[in-house]
Short mmCIF file of C-alpha atoms in Angstrom, two decimals:
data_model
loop_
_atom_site.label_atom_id
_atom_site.label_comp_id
_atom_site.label_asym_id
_atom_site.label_seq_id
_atom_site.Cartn_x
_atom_site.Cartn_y
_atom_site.Cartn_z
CA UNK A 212 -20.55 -7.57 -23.58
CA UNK A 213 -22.58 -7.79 -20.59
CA UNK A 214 -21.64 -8.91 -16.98
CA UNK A 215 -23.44 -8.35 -13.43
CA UNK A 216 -20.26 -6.76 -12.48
CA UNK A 217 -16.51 -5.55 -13.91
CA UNK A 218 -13.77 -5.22 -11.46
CA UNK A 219 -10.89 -3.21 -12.83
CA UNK A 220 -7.41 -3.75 -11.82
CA UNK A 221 -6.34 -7.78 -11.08
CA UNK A 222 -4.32 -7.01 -7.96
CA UNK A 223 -4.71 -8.44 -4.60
CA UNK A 224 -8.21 -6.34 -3.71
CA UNK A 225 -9.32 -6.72 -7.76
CA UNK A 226 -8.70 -10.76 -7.16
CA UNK A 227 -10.11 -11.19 -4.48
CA UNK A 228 -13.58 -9.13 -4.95
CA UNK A 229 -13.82 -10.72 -8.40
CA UNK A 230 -13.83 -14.33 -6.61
CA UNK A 231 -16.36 -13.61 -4.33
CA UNK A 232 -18.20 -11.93 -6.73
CA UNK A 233 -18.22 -15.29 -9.03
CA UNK A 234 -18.24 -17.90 -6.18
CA UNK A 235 -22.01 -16.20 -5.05
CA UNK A 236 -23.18 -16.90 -8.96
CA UNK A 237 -22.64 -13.20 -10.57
CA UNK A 238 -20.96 -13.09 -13.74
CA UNK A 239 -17.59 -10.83 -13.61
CA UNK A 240 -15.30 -9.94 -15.64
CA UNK A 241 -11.42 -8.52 -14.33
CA UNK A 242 -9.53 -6.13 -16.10
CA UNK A 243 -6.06 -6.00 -15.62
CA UNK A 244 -4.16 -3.32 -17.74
CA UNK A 245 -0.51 -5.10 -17.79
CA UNK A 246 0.98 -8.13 -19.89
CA UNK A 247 1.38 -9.49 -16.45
CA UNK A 248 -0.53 -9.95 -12.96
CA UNK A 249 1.81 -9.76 -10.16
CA UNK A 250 4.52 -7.31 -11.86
CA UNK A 251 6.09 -4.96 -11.66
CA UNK A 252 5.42 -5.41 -7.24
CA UNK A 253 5.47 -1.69 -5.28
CA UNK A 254 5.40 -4.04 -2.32
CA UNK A 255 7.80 -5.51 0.00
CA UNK A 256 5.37 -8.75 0.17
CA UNK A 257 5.26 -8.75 3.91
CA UNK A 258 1.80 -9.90 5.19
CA UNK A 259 0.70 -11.34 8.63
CA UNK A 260 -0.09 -14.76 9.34
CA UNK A 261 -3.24 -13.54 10.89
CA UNK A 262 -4.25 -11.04 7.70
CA UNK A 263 -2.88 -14.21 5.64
CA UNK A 264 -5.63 -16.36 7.40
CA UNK A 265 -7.98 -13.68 7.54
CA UNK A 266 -8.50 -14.02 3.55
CA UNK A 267 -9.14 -17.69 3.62
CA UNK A 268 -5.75 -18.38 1.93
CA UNK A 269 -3.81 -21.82 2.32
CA UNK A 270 -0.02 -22.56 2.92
CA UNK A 271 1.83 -22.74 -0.54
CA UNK A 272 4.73 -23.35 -0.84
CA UNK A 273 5.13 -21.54 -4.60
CA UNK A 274 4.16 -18.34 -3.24
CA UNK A 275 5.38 -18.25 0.33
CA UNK A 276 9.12 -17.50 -0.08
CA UNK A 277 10.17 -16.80 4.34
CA UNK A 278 7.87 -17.95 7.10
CA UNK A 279 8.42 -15.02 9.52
CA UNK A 280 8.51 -15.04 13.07
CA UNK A 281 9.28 -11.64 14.62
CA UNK A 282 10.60 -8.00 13.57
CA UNK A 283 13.69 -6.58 14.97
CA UNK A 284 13.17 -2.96 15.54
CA UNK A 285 16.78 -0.62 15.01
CA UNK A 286 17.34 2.64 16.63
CA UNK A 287 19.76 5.35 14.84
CA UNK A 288 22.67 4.33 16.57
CA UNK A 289 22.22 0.58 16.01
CA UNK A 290 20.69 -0.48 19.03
CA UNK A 291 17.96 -2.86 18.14
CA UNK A 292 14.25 -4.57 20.19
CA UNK A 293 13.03 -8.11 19.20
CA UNK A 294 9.14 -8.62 18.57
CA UNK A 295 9.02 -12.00 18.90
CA UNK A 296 4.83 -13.41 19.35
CA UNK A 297 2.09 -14.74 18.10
CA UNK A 298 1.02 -11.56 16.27
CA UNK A 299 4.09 -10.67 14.76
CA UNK A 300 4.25 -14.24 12.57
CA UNK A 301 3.68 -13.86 9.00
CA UNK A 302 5.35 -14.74 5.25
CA UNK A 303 7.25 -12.67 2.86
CA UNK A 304 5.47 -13.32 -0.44
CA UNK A 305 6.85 -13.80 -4.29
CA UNK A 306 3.84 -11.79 -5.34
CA UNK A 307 4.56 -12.23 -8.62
CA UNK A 308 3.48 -15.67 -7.86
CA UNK A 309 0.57 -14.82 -5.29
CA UNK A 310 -1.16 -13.02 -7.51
CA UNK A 311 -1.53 -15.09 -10.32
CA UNK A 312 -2.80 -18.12 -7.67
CA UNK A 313 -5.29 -14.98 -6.46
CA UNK A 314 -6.67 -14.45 -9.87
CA UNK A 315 -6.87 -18.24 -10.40
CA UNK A 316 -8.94 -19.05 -7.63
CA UNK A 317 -11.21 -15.91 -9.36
CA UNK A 318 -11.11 -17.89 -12.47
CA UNK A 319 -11.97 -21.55 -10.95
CA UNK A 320 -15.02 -19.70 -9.07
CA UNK A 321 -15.82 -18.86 -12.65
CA UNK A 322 -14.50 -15.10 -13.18
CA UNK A 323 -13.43 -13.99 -16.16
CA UNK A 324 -9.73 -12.08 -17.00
CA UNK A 325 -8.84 -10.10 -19.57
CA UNK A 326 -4.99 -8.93 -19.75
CA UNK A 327 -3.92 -5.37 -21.40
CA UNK A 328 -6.94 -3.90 -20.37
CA UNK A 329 -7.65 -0.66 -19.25
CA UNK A 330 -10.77 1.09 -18.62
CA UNK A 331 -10.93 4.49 -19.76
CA UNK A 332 -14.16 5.78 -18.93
CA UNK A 333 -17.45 5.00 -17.59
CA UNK A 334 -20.67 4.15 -18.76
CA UNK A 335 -23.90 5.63 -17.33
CA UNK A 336 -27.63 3.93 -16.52
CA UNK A 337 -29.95 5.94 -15.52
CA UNK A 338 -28.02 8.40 -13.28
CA UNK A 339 -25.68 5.00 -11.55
CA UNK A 340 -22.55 3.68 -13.50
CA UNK A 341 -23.29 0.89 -15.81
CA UNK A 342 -20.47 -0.03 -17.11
CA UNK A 343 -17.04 1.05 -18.91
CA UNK A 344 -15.16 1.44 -21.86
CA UNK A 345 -12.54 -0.97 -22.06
CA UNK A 346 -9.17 -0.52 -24.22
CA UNK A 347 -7.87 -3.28 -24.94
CA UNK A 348 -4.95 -4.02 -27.60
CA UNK A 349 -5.50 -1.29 -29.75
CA UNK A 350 -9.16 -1.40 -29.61
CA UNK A 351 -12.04 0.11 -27.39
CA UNK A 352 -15.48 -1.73 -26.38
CA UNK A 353 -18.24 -1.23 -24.12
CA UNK A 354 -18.87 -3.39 -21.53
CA UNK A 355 -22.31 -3.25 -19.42
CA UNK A 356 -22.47 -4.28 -15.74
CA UNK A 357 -24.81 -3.52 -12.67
CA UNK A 358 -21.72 -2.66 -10.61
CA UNK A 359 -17.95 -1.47 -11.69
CA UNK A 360 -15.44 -1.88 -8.75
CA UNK A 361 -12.47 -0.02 -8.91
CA UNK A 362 -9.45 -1.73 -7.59
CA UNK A 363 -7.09 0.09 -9.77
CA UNK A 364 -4.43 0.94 -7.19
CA UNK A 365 -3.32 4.18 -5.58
CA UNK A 366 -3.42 6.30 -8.98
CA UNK A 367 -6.96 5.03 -9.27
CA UNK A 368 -8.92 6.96 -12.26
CA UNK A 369 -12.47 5.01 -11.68
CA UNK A 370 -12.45 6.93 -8.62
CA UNK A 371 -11.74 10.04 -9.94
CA UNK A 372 -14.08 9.56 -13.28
CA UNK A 373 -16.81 9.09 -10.63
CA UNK A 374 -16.29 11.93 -8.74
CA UNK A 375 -14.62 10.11 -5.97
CA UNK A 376 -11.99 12.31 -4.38
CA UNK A 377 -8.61 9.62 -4.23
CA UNK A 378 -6.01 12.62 -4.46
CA UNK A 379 -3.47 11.97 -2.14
CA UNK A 380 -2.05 14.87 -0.32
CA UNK A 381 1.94 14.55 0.31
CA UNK A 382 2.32 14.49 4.20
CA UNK A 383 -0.27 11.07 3.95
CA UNK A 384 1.45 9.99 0.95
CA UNK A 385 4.93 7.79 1.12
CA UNK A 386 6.81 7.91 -1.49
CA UNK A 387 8.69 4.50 -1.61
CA UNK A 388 12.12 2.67 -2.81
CA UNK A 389 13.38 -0.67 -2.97
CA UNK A 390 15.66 -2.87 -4.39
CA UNK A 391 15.10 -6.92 -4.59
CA UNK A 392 19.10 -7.87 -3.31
CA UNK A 393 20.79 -11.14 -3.29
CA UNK A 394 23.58 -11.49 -1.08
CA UNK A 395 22.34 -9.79 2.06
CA UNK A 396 24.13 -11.01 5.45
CA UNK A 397 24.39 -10.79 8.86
CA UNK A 398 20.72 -10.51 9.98
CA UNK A 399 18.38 -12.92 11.29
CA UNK A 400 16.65 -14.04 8.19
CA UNK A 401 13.39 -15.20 9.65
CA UNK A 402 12.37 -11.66 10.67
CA UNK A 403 11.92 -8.46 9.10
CA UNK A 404 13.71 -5.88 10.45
CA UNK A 405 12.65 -2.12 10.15
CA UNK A 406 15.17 1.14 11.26
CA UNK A 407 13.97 4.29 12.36
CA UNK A 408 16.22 7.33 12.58
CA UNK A 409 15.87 11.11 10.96
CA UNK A 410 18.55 10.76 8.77
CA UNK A 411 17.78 7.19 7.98
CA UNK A 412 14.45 7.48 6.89
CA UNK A 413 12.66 10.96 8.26
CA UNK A 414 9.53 10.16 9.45
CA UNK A 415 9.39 6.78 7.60
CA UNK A 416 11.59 3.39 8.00
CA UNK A 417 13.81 1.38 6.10
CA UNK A 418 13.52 -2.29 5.98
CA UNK A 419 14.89 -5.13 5.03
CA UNK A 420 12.23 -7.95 4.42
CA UNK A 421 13.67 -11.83 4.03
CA UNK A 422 12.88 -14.21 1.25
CA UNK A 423 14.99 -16.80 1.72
CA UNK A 424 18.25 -17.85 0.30
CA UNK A 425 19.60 -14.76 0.88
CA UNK A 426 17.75 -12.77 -1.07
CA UNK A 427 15.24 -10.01 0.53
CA UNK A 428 13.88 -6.79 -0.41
CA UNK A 429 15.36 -4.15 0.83
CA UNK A 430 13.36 -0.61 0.96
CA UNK A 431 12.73 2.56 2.17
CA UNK A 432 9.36 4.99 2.88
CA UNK A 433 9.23 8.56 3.47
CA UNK A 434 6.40 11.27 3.29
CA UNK A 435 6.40 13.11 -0.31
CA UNK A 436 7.07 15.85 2.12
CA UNK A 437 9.83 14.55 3.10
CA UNK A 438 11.42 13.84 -0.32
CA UNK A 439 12.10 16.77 -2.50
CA UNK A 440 15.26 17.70 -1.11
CA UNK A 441 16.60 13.91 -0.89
CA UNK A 442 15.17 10.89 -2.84
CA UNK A 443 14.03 7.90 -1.02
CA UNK A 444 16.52 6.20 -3.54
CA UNK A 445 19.37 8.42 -2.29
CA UNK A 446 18.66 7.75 1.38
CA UNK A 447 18.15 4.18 0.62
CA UNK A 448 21.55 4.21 -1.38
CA UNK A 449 23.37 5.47 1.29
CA UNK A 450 22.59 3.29 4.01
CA UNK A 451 23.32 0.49 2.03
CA UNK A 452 26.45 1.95 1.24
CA UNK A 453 27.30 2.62 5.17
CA UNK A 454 26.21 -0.76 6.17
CA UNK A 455 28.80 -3.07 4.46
CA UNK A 456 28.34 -5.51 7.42
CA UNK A 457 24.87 -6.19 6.06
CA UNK A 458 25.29 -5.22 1.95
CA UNK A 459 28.79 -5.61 1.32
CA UNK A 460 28.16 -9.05 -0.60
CA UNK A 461 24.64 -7.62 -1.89
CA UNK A 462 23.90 -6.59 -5.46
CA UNK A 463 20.24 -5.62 -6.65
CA UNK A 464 18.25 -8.11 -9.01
CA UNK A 465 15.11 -5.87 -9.07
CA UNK A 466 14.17 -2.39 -8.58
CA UNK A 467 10.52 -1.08 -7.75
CA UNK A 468 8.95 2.07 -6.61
CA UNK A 469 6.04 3.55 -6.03
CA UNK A 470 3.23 5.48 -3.84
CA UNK A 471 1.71 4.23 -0.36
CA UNK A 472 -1.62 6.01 0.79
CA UNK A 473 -0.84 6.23 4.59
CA UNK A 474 -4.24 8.09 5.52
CA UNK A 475 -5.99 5.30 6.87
CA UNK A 476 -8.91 5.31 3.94
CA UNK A 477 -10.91 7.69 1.93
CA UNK A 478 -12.32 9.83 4.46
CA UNK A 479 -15.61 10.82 2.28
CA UNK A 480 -17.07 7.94 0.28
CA UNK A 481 -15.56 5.70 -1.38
CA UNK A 482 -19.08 3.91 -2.90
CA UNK A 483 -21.52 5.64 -5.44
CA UNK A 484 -24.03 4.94 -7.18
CA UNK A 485 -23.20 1.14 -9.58
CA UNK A 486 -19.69 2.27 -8.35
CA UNK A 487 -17.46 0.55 -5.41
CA UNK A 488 -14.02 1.23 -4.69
CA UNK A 489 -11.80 -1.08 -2.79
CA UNK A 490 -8.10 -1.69 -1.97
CA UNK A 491 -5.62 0.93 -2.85
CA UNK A 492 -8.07 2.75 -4.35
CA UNK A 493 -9.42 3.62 -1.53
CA UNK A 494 -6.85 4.07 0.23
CA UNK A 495 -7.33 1.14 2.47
CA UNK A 496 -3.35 0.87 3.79
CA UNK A 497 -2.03 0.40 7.57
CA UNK A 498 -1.01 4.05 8.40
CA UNK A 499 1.83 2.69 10.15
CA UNK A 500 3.28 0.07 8.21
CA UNK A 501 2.63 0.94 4.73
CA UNK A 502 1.34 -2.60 3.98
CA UNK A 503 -1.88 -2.90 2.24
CA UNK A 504 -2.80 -6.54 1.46
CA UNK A 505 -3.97 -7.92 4.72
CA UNK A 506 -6.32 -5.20 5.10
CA UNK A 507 -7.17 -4.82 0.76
CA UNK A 508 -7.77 -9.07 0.99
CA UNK A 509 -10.24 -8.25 4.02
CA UNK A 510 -12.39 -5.14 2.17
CA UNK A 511 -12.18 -7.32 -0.72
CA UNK A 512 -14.43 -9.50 0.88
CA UNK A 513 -16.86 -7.06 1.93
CA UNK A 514 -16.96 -5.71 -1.02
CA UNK A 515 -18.00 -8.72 -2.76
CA UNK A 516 -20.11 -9.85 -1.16
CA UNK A 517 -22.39 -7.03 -0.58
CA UNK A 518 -22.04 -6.65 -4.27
CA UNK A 519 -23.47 -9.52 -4.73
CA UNK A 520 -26.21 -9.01 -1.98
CA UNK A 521 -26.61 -5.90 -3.97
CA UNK A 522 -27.40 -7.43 -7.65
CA UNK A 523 -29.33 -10.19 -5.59
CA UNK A 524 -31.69 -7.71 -4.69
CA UNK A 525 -31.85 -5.67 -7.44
CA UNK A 526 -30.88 -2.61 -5.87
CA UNK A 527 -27.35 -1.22 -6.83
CA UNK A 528 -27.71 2.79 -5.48
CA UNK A 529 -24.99 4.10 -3.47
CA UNK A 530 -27.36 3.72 -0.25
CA UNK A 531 -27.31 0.03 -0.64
CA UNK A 532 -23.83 -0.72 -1.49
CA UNK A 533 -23.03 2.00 1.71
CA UNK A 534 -23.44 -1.12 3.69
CA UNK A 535 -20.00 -2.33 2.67
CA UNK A 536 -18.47 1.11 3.79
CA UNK A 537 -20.18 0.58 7.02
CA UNK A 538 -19.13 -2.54 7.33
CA UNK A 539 -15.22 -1.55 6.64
CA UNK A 540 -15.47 1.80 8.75
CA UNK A 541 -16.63 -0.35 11.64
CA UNK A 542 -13.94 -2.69 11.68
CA UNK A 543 -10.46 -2.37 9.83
CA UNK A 544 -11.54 1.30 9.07
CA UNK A 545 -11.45 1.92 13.16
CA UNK A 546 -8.21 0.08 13.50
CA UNK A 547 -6.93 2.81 10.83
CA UNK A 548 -7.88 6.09 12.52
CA UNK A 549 -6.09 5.07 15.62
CA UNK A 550 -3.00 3.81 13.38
CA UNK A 551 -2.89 6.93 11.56
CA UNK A 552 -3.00 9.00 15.30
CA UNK A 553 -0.12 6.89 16.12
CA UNK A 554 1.76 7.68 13.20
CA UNK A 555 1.52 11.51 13.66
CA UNK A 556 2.95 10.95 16.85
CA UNK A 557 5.52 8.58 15.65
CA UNK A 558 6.26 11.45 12.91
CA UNK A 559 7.28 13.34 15.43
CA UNK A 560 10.09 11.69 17.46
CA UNK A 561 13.55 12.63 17.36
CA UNK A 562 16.69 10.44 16.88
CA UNK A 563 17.23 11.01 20.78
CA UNK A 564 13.49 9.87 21.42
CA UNK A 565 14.18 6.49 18.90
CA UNK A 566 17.32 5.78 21.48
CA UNK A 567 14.92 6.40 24.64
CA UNK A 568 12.25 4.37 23.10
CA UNK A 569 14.70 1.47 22.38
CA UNK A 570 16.56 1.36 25.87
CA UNK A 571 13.06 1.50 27.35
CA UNK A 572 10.10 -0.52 25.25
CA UNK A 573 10.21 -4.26 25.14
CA UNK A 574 9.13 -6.07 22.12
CA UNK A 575 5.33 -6.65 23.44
CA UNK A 576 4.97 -3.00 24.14
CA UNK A 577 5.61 -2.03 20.90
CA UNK A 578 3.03 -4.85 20.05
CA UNK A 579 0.31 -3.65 22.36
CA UNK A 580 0.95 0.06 20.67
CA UNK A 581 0.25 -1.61 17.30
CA UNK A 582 -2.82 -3.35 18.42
CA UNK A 583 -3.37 0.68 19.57
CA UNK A 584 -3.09 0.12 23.14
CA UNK A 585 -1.26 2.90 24.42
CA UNK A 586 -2.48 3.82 27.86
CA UNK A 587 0.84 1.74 28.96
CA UNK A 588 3.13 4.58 26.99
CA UNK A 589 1.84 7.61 29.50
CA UNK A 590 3.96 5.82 32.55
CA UNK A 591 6.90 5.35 30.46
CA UNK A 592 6.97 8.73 29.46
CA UNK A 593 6.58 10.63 32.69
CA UNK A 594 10.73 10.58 32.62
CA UNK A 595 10.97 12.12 29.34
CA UNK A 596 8.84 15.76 29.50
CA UNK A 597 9.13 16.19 25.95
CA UNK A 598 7.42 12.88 25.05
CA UNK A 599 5.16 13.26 27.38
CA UNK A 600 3.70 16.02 25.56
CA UNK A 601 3.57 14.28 22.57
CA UNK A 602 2.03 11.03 23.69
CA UNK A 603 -1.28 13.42 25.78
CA UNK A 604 -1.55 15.23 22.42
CA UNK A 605 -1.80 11.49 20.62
CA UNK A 606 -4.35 9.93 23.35
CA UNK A 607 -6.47 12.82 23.48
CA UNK A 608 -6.40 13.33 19.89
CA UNK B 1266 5.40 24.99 -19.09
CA UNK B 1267 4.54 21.50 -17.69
CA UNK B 1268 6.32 18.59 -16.28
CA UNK B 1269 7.79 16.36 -18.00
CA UNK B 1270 9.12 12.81 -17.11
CA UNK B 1271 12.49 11.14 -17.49
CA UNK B 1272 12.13 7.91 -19.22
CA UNK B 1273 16.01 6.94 -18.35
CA UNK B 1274 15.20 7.52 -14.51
CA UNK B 1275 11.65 6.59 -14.43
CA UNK B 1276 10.57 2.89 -13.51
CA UNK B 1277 6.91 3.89 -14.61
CA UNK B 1278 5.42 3.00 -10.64
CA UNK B 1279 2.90 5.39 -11.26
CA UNK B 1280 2.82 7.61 -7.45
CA UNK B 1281 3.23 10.63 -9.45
CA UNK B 1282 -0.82 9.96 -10.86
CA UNK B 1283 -1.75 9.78 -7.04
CA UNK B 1284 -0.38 12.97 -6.31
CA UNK B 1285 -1.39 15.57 -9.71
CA UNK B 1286 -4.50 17.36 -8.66
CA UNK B 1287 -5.38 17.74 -12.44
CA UNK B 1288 -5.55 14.60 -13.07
CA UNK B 1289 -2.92 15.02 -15.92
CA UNK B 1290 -1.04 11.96 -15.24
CA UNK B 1291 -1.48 8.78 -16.96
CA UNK B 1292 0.58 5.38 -15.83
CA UNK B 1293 0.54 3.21 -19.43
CA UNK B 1294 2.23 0.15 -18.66
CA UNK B 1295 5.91 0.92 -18.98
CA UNK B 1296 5.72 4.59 -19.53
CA UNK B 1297 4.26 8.18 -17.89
CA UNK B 1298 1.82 10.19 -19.85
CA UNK B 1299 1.57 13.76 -19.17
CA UNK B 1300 -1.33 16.01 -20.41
CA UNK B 1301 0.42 19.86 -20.85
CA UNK B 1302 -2.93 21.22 -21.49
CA UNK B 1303 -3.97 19.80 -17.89
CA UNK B 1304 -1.01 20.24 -16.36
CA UNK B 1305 -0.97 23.70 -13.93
CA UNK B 1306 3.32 23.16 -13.12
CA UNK B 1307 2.04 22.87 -9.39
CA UNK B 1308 5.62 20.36 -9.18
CA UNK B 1309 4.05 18.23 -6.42
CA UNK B 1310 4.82 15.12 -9.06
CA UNK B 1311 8.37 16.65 -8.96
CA UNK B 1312 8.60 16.89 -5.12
CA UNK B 1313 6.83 13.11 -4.48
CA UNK B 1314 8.99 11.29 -7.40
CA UNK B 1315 10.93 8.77 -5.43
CA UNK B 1316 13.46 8.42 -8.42
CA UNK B 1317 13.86 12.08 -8.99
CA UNK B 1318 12.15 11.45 -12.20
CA UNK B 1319 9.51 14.33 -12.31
CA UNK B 1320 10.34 17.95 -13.14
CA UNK B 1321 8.54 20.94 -15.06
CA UNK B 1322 10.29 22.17 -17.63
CA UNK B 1323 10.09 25.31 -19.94
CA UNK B 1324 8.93 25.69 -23.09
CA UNK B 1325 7.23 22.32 -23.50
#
């Protein structure tokens, strides 16, 4: 089998590069190694309106389970700040769902899928990648193409078969819990509401995303640091357990896990030569969020369509397909670095900060810090010494 | 020595793989593979497991 290009790994990034890939005329074929696309999620399925738009996707009503319209923000003690604007809107997604409609739209632009399919090494072309060996149902095959894209997720091996370095390190790596619930009560459903507090979730949050008819995902991320002593499970378990006005009625109907690269991106390469990596895989997650698809959807289509540039012009070294990590680095990619900055200093804060911050921040502050504005914080700090200190560190950093 | 995974704990998400600097960890689609002769019992599988999954064991 031949193909101008193989993307491995049919999630969000993998669907989304393989239909721009196939809607500029290359031939692609997606590997995804599961029975099923969309399953098992490691996702809460929160994404914004504007990353939502972003990607060119359209209102459906199958896959869009809670139009959003704000986050509500809880200190330790309980104490809680509305966002509430036009950037805050989004949808909590069935990806189960999603992701099937994102590898359809690969397959009407003419990609080919092929399910239980992993690729276990790589093929070589003169000196670039040109292609890899597929396993698929008990039996291996070679499959040729002018460029392999790896969007195989945060344990990505095409990464680390081409020499990409996609080890996580555990202070940039969350290690994440959540249970699907039914019966959860007493909070507005139409936003997603996050806690912070150091014995609620050190140095992470805890969340509680809506999907509608009572039933919303309900999850917690901490640094692997953080998590040898107590499992994100436990701490999840026992704030359910001390929040009966919320859970009391709630029972789980799923249960996921799973690792969040929270560095920002690869910081060396993430192309080489015949060899792109994109989503996950490269890290490409919002430092302070954890989510992953807006910006995966985005690099996705980069990706492809440089790839496609790429074959176009019959040049497939890692100096031409660079321009897609130029293009990423320029945009989301700068968006990251001062994310991740704001997360160290986040990291930092103690339960008595979280009450400061709560009494004193509106919900559009906390917006403008998002959007990494944060000349405003240095006058609200001047009161508080200690944060102070913290918040020069950050903005010189 | 080498770590070994729980099958009764572990809901196979695969953030262990991220994590092993040996590359010793394989996610198949409902289970954990771990390679002993890869694996150098540096535990950071262990420590990252959300599920408490992960540990090294002796003699395996």
């Amino acid at each position: 089998m031949e193909y101008d290009v193989v993307v491995v790994g049919a999630g969000p990034a993998g669907c989304m590069t393989a239909k721009t890939c196939a809607e500029r005329g290359l031939s692609v074929l997606l590997l995804e190694k599961d029975a099923e696309i969309g399953a098992p999620k490691r996702c809460a399925e929160g994404i914004s309106m504007r990353g939502f738009e972003r990607a060119g996707l359209e209102y459906n009503r199958r896959y869009i389970a809670q139009e959003i319209d704000g986050a509500v923000l809880w200190s330790p003690s309980g104490k809680s700040v509305v966002m509430q604007s036009e950037e805050s809107r989004g949808y909590v997604l069935e990806r189960k769902v999603f992701e099937k409609y994102l590898a359809r739209d690969a397959i009407m632009a003419g990609a080919k899928v092929m399910m239980k399919a992993s690729a276990v090494g790589l093929l070589k072309r003169d000196g670039e990648v040109g292609g890899v060996v597929v396993e698929s149902m008990g039996e291996q095959e070679e499959v040729k193409a002018k460029i392999v894209i790896g969007a195989d997720g945060v344990e990505s091996k095409i990464g680390r078969m081409a020499g990409i370095k996609t080890l996580n390190v555990l202070k940039d790596y969350i290690s994440g819990f959540q249970y699907e619930m039914a019966g959860v009560s007493n909070l507005d459903m139409r936003k997603i509401h996050l806690w912070f507090g150091n014995n609620i979730a050190p140095k992470g949050y805890l969340w509680v995303f809506p999907k509608g008819d009572e039933i919303s995902n309900v999850g917690i991320g901490i640094p692997g640091t953080e998590n040898e002593k107590k499992r994100a499970r436990e701490y999840l378990d026992e704030f359910i357990s001390e929040h009966p006005e919320f859970f009391a009625n709630a029972s789980p109907i799923e249960v996921n896990s799973g690792g969040v690269p929270v560095s920002g991106y690869i910081k060396e390469s993430f192309v080489s030569d015949g060899l792109m990596l994109v989503g996950d895989a490269a890290q490409m997650v919002n430092p302070i969020h954890g989510g992953g698809m807006s910006t995966n959807l985005y690099a996705a289509q980069i990706c492809g369509r440089v790839a496609a540039e790429a074959i176009g012009e019959g040049d497939t070294s890692k100096e031409r397909l660079m321009q897609y990590e130029r293009e990423w680095r320029e945009t989301d990619g700068k968006r990251m670095e001062k994310l991740l900055k704001l997360r160290y200093f986040l990291e930092n804060l103690s339960d008595e900060d979280f009450e400061y911050f709560a009494d004193v921040l509106s919900g559009e502050d906390i917006n403008n810090m998002q959007k990494g504005k944060t000349k405003f914080l240095l006058k609200m700090l001047v009161k508080k010494p200690k944060l102070l200190l913290y918040a020069k560190r950050f903005l010189s950093g | 020595m080498a770590a070994v995974c729980d099958r009764e704990r572990c809901i196979h998400c695969g953030g262990c793989v991220g994590v092993c600097p040996k590359d010793a960890i394989t996610l198949r689609e409902t289970r954990i593979e771990v390679d002993s002769k890869r694996c150098i019992n540096c535990g950071l599988c262990a420590k990252f497991c959300p599920v408490g999954a992960m540990r090294i064991e002796d003699g395996v």
